[in-house]
Coordinates of C-alpha atoms and ligand atoms in Angstrom, one line a residue:
X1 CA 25.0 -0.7 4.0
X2 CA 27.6 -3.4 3.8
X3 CA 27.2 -6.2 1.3
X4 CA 23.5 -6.1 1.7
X5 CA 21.8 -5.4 -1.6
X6 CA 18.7 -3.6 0.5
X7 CA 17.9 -2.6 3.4
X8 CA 14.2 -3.9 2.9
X9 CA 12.8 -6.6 0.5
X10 CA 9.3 -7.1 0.2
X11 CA 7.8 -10.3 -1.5
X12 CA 4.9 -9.9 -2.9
X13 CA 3.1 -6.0 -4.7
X14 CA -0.7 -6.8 -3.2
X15 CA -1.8 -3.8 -0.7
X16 CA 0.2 -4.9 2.3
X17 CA 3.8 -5.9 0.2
X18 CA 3.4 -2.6 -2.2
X19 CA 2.3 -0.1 0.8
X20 CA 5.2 -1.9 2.9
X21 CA 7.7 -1.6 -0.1
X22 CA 6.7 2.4 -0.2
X23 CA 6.6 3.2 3.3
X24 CA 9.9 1.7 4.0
X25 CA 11.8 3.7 1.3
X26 CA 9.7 6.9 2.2
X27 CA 11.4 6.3 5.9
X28 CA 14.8 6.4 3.6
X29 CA 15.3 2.2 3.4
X30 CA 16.7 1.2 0.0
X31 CA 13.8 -0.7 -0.8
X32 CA 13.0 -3.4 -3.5
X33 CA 9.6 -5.3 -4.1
X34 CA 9.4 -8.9 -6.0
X35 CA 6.6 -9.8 -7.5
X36 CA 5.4 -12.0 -10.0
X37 CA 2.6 -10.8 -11.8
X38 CA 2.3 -8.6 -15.0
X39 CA 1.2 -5.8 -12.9
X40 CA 1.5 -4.5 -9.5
X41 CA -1.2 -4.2 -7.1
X42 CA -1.5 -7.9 -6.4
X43 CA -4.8 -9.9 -5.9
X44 CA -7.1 -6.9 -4.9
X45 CA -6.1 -4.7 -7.4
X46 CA -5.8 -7.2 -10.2
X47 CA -8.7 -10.1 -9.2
X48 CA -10.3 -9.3 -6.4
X49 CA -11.3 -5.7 -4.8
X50 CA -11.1 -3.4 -7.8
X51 CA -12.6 -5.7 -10.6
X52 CA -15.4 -6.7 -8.7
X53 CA -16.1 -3.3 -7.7
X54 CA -16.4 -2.4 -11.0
X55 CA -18.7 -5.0 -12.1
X56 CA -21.1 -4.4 -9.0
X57 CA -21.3 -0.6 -9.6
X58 CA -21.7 -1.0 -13.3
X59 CA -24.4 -3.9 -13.3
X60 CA -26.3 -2.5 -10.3
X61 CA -26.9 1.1 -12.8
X62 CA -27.8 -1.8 -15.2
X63 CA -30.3 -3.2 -12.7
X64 CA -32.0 -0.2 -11.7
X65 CA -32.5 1.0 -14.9
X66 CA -33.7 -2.8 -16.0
X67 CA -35.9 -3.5 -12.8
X68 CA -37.9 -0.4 -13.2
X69 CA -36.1 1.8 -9.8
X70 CA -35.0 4.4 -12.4
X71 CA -38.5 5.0 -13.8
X72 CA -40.2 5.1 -10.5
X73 CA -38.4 8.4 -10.5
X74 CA -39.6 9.7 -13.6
X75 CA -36.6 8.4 -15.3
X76 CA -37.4 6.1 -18.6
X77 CA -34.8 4.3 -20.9
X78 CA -35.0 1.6 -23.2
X79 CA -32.1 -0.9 -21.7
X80 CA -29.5 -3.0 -23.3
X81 CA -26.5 -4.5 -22.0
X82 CA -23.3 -4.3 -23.5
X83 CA -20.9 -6.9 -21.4
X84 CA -18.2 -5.5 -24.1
X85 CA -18.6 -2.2 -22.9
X86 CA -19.2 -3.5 -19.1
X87 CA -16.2 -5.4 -18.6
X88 CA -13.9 -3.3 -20.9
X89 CA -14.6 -0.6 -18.1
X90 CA -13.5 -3.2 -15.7
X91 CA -10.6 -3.5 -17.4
X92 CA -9.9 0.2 -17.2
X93 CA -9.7 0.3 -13.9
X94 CA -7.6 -2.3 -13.4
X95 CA -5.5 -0.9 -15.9
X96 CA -5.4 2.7 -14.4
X97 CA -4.8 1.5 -10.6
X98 CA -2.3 -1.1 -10.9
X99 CA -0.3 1.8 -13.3
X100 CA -0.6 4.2 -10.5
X101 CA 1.3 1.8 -8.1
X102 CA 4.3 1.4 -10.7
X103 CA 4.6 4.8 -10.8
X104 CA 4.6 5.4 -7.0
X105 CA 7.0 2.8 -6.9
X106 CA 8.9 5.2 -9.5
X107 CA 8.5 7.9 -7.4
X108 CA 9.5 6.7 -4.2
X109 CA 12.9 4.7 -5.5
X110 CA 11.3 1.2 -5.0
X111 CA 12.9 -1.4 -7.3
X112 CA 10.4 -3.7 -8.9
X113 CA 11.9 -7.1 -8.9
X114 CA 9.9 -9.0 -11.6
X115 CA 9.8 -12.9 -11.7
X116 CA 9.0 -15.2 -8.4
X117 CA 10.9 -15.5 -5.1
X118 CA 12.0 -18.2 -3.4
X119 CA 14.3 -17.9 -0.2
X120 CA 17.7 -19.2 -0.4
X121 CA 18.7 -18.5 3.2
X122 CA 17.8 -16.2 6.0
X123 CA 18.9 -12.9 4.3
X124 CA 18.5 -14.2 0.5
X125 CA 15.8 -14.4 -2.0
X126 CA 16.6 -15.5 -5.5
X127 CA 14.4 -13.8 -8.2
X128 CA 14.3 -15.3 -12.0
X129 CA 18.0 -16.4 -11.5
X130 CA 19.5 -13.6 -9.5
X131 CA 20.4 -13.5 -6.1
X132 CA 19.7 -10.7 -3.3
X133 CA 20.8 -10.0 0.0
X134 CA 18.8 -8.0 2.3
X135 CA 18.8 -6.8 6.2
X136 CA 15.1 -7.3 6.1
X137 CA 12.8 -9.7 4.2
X138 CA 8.7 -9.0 4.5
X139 CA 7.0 -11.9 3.1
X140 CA 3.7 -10.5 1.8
X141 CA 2.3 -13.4 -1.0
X142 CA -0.9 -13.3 -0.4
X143 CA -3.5 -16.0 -0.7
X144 CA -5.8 -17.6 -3.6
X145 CA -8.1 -19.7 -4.2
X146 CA -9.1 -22.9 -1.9
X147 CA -10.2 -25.7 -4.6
X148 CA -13.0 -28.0 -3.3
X149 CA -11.6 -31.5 -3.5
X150 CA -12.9 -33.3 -6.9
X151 CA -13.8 -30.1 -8.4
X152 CA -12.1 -29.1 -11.6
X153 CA -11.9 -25.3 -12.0
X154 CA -11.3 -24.6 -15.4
X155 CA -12.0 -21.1 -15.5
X156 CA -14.3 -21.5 -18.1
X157 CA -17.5 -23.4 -16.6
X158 CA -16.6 -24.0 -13.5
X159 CA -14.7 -21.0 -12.7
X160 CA -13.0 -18.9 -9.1
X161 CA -13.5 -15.6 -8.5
X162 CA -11.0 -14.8 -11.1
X163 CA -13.5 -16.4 -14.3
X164 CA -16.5 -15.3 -12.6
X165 CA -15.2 -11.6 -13.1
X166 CA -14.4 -12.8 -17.1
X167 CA -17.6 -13.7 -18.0
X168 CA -17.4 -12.7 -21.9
X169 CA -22.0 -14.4 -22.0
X170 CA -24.4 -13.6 -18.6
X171 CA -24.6 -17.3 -17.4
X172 CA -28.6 -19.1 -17.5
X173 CA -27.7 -20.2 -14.2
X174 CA -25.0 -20.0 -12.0
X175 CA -24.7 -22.2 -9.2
X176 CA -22.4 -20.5 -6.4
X177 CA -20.9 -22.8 -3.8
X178 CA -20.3 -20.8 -0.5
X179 CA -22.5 -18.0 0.7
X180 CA -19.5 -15.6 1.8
X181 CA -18.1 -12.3 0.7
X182 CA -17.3 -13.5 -3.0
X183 CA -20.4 -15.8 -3.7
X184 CA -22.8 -12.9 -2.8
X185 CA -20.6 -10.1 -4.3
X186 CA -20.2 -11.8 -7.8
X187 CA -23.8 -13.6 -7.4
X188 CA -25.1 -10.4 -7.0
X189 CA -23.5 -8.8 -10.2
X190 CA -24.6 -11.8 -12.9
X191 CA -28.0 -11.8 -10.9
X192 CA -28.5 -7.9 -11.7
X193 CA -27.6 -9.1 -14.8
X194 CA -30.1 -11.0 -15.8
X195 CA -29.0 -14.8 -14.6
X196 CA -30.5 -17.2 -12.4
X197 CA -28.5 -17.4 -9.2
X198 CA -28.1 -20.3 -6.7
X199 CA -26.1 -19.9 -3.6
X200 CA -25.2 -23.2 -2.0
X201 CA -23.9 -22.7 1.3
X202 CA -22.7 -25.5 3.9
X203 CA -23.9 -23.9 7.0
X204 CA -27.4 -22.6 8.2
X205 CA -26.9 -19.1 7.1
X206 CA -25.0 -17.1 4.9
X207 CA -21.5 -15.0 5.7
X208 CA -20.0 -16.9 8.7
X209 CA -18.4 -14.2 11.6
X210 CA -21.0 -11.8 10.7
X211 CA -23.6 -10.6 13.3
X212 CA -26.0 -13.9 13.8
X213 CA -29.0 -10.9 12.7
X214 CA -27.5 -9.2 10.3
X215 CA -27.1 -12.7 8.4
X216 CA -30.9 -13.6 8.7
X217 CA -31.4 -10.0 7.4
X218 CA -29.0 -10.5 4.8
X219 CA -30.6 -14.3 3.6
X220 CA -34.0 -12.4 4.1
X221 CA -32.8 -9.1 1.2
X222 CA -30.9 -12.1 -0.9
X223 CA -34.5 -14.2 -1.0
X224 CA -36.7 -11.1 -2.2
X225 CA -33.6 -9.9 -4.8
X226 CA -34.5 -13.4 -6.4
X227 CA -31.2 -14.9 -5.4
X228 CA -32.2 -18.9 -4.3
X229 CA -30.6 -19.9 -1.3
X230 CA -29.9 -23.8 -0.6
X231 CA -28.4 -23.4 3.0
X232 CA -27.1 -25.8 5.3
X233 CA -26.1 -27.8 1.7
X234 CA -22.8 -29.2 1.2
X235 CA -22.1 -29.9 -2.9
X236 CA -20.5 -33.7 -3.5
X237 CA -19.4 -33.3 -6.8
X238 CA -19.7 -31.7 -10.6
X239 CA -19.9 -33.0 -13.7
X240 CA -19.2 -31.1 -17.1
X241 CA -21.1 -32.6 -20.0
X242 CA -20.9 -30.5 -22.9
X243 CA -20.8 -26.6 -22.3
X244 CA -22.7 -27.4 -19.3
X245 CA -22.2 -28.4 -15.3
X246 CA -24.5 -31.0 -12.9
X247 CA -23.9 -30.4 -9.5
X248 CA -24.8 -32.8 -7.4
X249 CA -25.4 -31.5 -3.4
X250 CA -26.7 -33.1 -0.2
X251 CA -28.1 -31.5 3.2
X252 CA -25.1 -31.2 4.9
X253 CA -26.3 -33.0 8.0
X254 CA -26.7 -36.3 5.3
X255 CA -29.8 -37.3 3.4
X256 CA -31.0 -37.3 0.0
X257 CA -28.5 -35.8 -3.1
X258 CA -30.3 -33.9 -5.9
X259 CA -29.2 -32.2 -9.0
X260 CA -28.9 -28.7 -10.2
X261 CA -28.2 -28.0 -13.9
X262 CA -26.5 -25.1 -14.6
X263 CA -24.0 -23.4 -17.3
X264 CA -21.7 -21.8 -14.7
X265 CA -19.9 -22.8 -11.5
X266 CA -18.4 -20.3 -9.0
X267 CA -16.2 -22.1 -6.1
X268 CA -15.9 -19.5 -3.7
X269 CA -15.7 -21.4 -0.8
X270 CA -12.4 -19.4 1.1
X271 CA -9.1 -18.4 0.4
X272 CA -5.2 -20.1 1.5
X273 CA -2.1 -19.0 2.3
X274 CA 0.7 -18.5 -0.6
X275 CA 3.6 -20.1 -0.1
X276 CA 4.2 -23.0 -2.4
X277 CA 8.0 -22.0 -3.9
X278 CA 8.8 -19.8 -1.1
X279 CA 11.4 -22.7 0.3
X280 CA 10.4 -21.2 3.9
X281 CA 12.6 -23.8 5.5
X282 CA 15.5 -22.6 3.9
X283 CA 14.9 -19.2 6.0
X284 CA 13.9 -21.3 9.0
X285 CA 10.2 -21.0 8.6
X286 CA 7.3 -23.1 8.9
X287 CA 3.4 -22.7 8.5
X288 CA 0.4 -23.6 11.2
X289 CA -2.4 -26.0 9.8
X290 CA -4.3 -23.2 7.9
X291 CA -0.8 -22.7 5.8
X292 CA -0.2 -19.2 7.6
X293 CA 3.2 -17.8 8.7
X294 CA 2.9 -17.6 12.5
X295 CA 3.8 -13.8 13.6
X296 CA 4.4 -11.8 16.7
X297 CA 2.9 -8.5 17.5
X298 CA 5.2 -6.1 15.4
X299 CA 4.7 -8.8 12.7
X300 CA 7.8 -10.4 13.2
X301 CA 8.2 -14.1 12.5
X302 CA 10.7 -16.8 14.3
X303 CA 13.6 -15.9 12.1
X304 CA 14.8 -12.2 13.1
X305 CA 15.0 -10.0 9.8
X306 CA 12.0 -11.6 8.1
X307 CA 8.6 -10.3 9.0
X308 CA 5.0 -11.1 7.5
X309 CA 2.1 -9.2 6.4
X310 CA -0.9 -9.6 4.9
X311 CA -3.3 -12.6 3.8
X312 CA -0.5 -15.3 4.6
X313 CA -0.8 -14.3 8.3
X314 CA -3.6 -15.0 10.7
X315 CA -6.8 -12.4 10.7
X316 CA -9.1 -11.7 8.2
X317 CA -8.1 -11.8 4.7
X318 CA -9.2 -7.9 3.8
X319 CA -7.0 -5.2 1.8
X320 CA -7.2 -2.4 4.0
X321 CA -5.7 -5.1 6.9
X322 CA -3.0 -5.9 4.5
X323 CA -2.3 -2.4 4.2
X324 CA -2.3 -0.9 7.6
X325 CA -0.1 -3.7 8.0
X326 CA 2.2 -2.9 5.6
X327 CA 2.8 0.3 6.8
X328 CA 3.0 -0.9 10.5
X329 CA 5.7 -3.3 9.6
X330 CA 7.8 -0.9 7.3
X331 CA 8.0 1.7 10.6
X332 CA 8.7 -1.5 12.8
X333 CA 11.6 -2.2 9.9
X334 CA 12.9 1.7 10.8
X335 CA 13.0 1.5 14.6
X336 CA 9.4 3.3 15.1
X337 CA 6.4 2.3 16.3
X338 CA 4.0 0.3 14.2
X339 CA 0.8 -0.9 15.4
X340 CA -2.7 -2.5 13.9
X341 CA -5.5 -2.5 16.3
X342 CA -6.5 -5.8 15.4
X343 CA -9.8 -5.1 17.6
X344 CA -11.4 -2.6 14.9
X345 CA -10.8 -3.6 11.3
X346 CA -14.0 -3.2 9.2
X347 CA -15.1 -5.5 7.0
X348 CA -17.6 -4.7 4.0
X349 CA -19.3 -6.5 1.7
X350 CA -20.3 -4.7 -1.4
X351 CA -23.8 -5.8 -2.6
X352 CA -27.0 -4.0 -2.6
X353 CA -27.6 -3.3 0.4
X354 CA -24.0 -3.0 1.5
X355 CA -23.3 -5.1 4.6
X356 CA -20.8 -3.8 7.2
X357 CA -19.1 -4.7 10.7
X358 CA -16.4 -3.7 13.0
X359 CA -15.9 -5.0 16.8
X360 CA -17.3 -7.4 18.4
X361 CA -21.1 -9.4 16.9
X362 CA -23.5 -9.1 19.6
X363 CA -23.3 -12.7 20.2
X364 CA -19.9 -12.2 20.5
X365 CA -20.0 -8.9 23.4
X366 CA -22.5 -11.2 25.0
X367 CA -20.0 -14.2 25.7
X368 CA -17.6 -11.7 27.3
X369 CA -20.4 -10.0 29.8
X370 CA -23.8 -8.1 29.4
X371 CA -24.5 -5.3 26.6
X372 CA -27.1 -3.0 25.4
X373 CA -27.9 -2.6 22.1
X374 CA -29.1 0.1 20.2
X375 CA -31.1 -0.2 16.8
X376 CA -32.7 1.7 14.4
X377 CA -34.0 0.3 10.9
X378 CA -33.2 2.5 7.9
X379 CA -36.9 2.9 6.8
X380 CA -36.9 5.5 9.7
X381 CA -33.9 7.4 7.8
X382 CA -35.3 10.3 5.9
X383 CA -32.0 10.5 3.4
X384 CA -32.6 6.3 2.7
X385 CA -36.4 6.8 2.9
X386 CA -35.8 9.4 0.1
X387 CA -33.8 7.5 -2.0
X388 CA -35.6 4.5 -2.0
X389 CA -32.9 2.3 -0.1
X390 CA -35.1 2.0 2.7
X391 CA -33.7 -1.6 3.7
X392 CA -31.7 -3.2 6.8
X393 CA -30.5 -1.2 10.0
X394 CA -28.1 -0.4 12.1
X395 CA -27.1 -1.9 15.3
X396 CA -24.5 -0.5 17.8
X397 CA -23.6 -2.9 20.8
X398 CA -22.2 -1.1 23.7
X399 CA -20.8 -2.4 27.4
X400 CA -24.0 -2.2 29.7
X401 CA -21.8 -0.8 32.7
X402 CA -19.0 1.1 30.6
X403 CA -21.2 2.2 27.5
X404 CA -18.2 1.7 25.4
X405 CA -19.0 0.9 22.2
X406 CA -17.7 -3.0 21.2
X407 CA -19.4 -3.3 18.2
X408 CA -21.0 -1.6 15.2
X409 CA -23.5 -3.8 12.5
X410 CA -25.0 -2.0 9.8
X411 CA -26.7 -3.0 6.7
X412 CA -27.5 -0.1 4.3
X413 CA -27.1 1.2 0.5
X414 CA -23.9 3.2 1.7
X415 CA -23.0 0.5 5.0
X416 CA -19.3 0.6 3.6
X417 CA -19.4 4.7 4.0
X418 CA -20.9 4.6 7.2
X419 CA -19.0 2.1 8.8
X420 CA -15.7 4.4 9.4
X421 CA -17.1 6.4 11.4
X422 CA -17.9 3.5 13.8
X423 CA -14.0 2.5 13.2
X424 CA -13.0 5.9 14.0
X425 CA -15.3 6.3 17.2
X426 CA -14.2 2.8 18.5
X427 CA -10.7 3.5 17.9
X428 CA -10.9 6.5 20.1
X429 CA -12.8 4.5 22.9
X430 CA -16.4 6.0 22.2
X431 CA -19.2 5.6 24.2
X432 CA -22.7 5.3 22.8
X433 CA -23.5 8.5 24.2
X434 CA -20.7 10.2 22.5
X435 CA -21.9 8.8 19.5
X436 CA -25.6 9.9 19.9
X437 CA -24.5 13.7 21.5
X438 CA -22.0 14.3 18.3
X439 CA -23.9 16.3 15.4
X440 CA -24.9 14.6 12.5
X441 CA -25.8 15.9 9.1
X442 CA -28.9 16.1 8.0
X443 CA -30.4 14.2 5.7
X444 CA -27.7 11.5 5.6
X445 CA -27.6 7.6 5.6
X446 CA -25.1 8.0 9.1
X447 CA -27.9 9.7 11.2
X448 CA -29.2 6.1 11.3
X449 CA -25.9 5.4 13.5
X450 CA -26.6 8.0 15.5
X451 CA -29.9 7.4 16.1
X452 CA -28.7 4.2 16.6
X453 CA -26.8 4.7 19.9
X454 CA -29.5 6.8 21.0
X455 CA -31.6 3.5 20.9
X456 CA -29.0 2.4 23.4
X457 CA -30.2 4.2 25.9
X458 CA -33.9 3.9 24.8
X459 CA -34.2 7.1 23.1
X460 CA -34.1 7.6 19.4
X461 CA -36.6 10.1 18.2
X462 CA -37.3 9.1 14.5
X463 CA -39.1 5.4 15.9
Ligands
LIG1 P1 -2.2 -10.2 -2.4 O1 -3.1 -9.1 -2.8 O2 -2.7 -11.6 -2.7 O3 -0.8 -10.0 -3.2 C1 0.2 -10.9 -3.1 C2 1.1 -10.8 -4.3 O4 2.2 -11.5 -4.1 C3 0.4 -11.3 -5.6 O5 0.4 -10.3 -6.6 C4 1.3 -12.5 -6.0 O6 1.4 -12.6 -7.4 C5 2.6 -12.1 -5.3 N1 3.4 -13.3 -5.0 C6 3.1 -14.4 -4.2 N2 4.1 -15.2 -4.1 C7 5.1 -14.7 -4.7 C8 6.5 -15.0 -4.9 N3 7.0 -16.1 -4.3 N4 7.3 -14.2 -5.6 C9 6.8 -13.1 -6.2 N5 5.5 -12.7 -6.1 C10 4.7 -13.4 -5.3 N6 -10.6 -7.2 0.3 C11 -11.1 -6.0 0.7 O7 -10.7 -5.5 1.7 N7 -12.1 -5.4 0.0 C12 -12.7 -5.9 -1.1 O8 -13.6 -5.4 -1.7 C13 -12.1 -7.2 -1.5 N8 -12.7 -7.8 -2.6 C14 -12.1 -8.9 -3.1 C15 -12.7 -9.5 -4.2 C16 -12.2 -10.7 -4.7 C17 -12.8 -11.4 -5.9 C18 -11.1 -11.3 -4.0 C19 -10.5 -12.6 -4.5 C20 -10.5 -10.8 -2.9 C21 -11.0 -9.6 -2.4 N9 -10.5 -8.9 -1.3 C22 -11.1 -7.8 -0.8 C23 -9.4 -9.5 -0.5 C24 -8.1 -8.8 -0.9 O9 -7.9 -8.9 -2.3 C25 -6.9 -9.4 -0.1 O10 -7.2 -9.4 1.3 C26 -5.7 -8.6 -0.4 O11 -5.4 -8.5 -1.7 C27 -4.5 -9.2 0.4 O12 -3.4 -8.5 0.2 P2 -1.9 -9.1 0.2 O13 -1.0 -8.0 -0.1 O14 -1.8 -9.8 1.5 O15 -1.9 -10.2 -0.9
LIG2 P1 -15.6 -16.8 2.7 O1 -14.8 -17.4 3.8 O2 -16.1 -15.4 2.9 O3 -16.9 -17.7 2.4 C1 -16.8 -19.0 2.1 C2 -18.1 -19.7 2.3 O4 -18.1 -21.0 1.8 C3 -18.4 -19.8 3.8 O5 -19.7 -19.4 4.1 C4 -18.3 -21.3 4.0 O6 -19.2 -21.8 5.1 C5 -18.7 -21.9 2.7 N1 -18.2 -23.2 2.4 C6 -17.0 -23.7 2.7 N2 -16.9 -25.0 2.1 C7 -18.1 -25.2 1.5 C8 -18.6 -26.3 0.8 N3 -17.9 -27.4 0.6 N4 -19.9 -26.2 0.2 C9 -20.6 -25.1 0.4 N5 -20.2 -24.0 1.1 C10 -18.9 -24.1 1.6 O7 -14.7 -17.0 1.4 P2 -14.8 -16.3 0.0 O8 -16.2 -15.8 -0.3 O9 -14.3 -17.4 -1.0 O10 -13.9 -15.1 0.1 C11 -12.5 -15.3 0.4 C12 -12.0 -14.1 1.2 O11 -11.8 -13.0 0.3 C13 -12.9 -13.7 2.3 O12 -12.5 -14.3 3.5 C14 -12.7 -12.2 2.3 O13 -11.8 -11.9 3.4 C15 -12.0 -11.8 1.0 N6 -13.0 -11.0 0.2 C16 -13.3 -9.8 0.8 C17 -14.2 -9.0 0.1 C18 -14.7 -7.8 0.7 O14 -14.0 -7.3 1.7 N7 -15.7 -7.1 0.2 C19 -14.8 -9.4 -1.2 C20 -14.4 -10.7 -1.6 C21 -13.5 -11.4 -0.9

């Protein structure tokens, strides 16, 4: 290996940098991975995927036992919270999965580089003092937190996603600015509860590049859950006075300001690029105007040996992207093949209902030529009907002369379950009608996609 120190050196342990780092030394590269952080695992399994997870499957047991679901099925308890309890289980997991990635990293011979790295040239990286030469860099930092200009976060009142998940009281109110993944994920879990919850979104409707339908139906589930919606509202500024926050917000289009009191403030209003203290220029490297690393389609930047993955390149910012990445890149690394079909990445988001996508939004298949679309609501689903989750539906949105399937839009209890098979299907170029003729189980939550693309065509039988 010559005077290289690795063959492979991965910044960043998140899901694309740790899968990257232990794909390329399972394919026999002499591997190392810097990263920062305490633990491994990086934003989704420290922050962001795994935490909140935890607190939306804990506090939505919570809310069906509080809000009287459990007891509709014969079911009583007396019900207490315990946020010890609650978040010390959040803690567990965190704890158990970011463990589980040092020891693979054990396993499969990758070096843990601990401190932060910054380049130093094309082929070197210093980490907390020491200097490293590789063959192959894979810059894979991640992203955090966009700040909204002339708002404080201090973690404690006004708080990111991070403090929102820390929450040692359940806020009186907490005033949520931006109506995307985070806002409703971690609105939803202090709403269950028991806080008042105000989402104050910029645009006219909630979870921008979703399916135009499935966000009214989303605002529509949000409204009857309790959650208050102030939409097309832009917020101009908060004040802390005390151990409480005003925020001040405006229609977005202009007009009159009013106030909202409240004891917590969540800015979730998107996610940046990290790459402060990288020193990309001194590896020949610049970022475009959202602060991404540019990359080409093995996920290769302008400087040969360095390659990006992950949140800090374009597409959606979404673990499981990060990951397939990461394993795309290390076979690149080894002279394979790697490739992400950028065309069919699910993206979830975890409340109750769940809320899922892959492909193309119908307004999005329509731009490109004419479609037919295929829906069925899950009321009609004996398994949802059953279990008392009979809200949203599912849409499938296929090529009117090709019946391919572009796009798959479902909002149900289990939407994140049911959504792979859509992936799947679109991956392998299915048409509606190969969806509808395939065998479903019965009674499950997924004969609703079926049904589905049977509505395609005009014939479902359950409506
Ligand atoms: P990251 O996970 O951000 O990891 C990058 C790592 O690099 C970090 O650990 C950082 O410390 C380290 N690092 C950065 N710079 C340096 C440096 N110079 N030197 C050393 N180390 C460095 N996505 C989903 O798909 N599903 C979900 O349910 C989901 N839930 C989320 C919930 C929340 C609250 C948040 C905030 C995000 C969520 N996401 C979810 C998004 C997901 O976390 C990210 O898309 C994913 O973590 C990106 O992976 P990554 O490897 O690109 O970067
Ligand atoms: P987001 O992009 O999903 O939503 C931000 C929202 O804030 C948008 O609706 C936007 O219109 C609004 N907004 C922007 N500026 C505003 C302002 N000044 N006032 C009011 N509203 C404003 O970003 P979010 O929720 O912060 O999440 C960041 C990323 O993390 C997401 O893009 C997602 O990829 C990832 N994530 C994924 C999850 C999942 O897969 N389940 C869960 C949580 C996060």
């Amino acid at each position: 290996m010559s005077d290289y120190d690795f063959d492979v050196i991965v910044i960043g342990a998140g899901p694309g940098g740790y899968v990257a780092a232990i794909r390329a030394a399972q394919l026999g590269l002499k591997t190392a991975c810097v990263e920062s952080r305490e633990t491994l695992g990086g934003t989704c399994l420290n922050v962001g995927c795994i935490p909140s997870k935890a607190m939306l499957h804990a506090s939505e047991f919570y809310d069906k036992a509080a809000n009287g679901e459990l007891a509709k099925m014969g079911i009583k308890t007396t019900v207490e919270l315990d946020l010890d309890t609650m978040q010390g289980q959040r803690k567990d997991a965190v704890k158990g999965l970011t463990g589980g990635i040092e020891y693979l990293f054990k396993k499969n011979k990758v070096e843990w580089l601990k401190g932060h790295g910054a380049f130093t040239g094309k082929d070197t990286i210093d980490v907390a003092g020491k200097s490293y030469r590789a063959k192959n860099i894979v810059i894979a930092t991640g992203s955090s937190v966009t700040p909204l200009p002339g708002v404080e976060i201090d973690e404690k009142i006004v708080v990111s996603s991070t403090g929102a998940l820390e929450f040692t009281k359940v806020p009186k109110h907490l005033v949520v600015i931006g109506g995307g993944v985070i806002g409703l994920e971690l609105g939803s879990v202090w709403k269950r509860l028991g806080a008042k919850v105000t989402v104050v979104e910029f645009l006219d409707a909630l979870l921008p590049g979703m399916d135009g339908e499935i966000r009214k139906e989303a605002a529509k589930l949000f409204k009857k859950q309790g959650m208050e919606l102030k939409l097309g509202t832009k917020v101009t500024g908060v004040t802390i006075n005390g151990g409480n926050a005003t925020v001040t917000v405006e229609p977005a289009a202009g007009g009159a300001a009013e106030t909202l009191e409240a004891d917590a403030v969540l800015v979730s209003i998107g996610r940046r690029p990290n790459t402060d203290g990288l020193a990309l220029e001194r590896a020949g490297l610049t970022v475009n105007k959202r602060g991404q690393i540019e990359i080409g389609h093995d996920f290769d930047t302008a400087t040969p040996g360095i390659w990006a993955i992950g949140d800090v390149v374009p597409g959606p910012m979404l673990a499981h992207k990060a990951e397939d990445e990461g394993i795309a890149v290390a076979e690149n690394i080894a002279g394979l093949t790697g490739i992400v079909n950028h065309d069919v990445i699910p993206g979830v988001v975890y409340t109750m209902p769940e809320i899922a996508g892959v492909g193309l939004t119908e307004e999005q298949a329509k731009e490109r030529g004419e479609v037919k679309v295929g829906k069925f609501p899950m009321m009609a689903n004996s398994r949802a009907k059953t279990n008392h989750e009979p809200d949203g539906f599912v849409k499938v949105i296929a090529d009117a002369k090709t019946d391919k399937v572009l796009g798959v839009h479902i909002i149900a209890s289990v939407a994140g379950t049911m959504i792979a098979q859509a992936a799947q299907a679109m991956e392998f170029g299915a048409t509606s009608e190969d969806i509808a003729y395939t065998c479903h189980a019965h009674p499950t939550h997924s004969e609703a996609i079926k049904e589905a693309a049977m509505a395609v065509t005009g014939k479902p039988i359950h409506i």
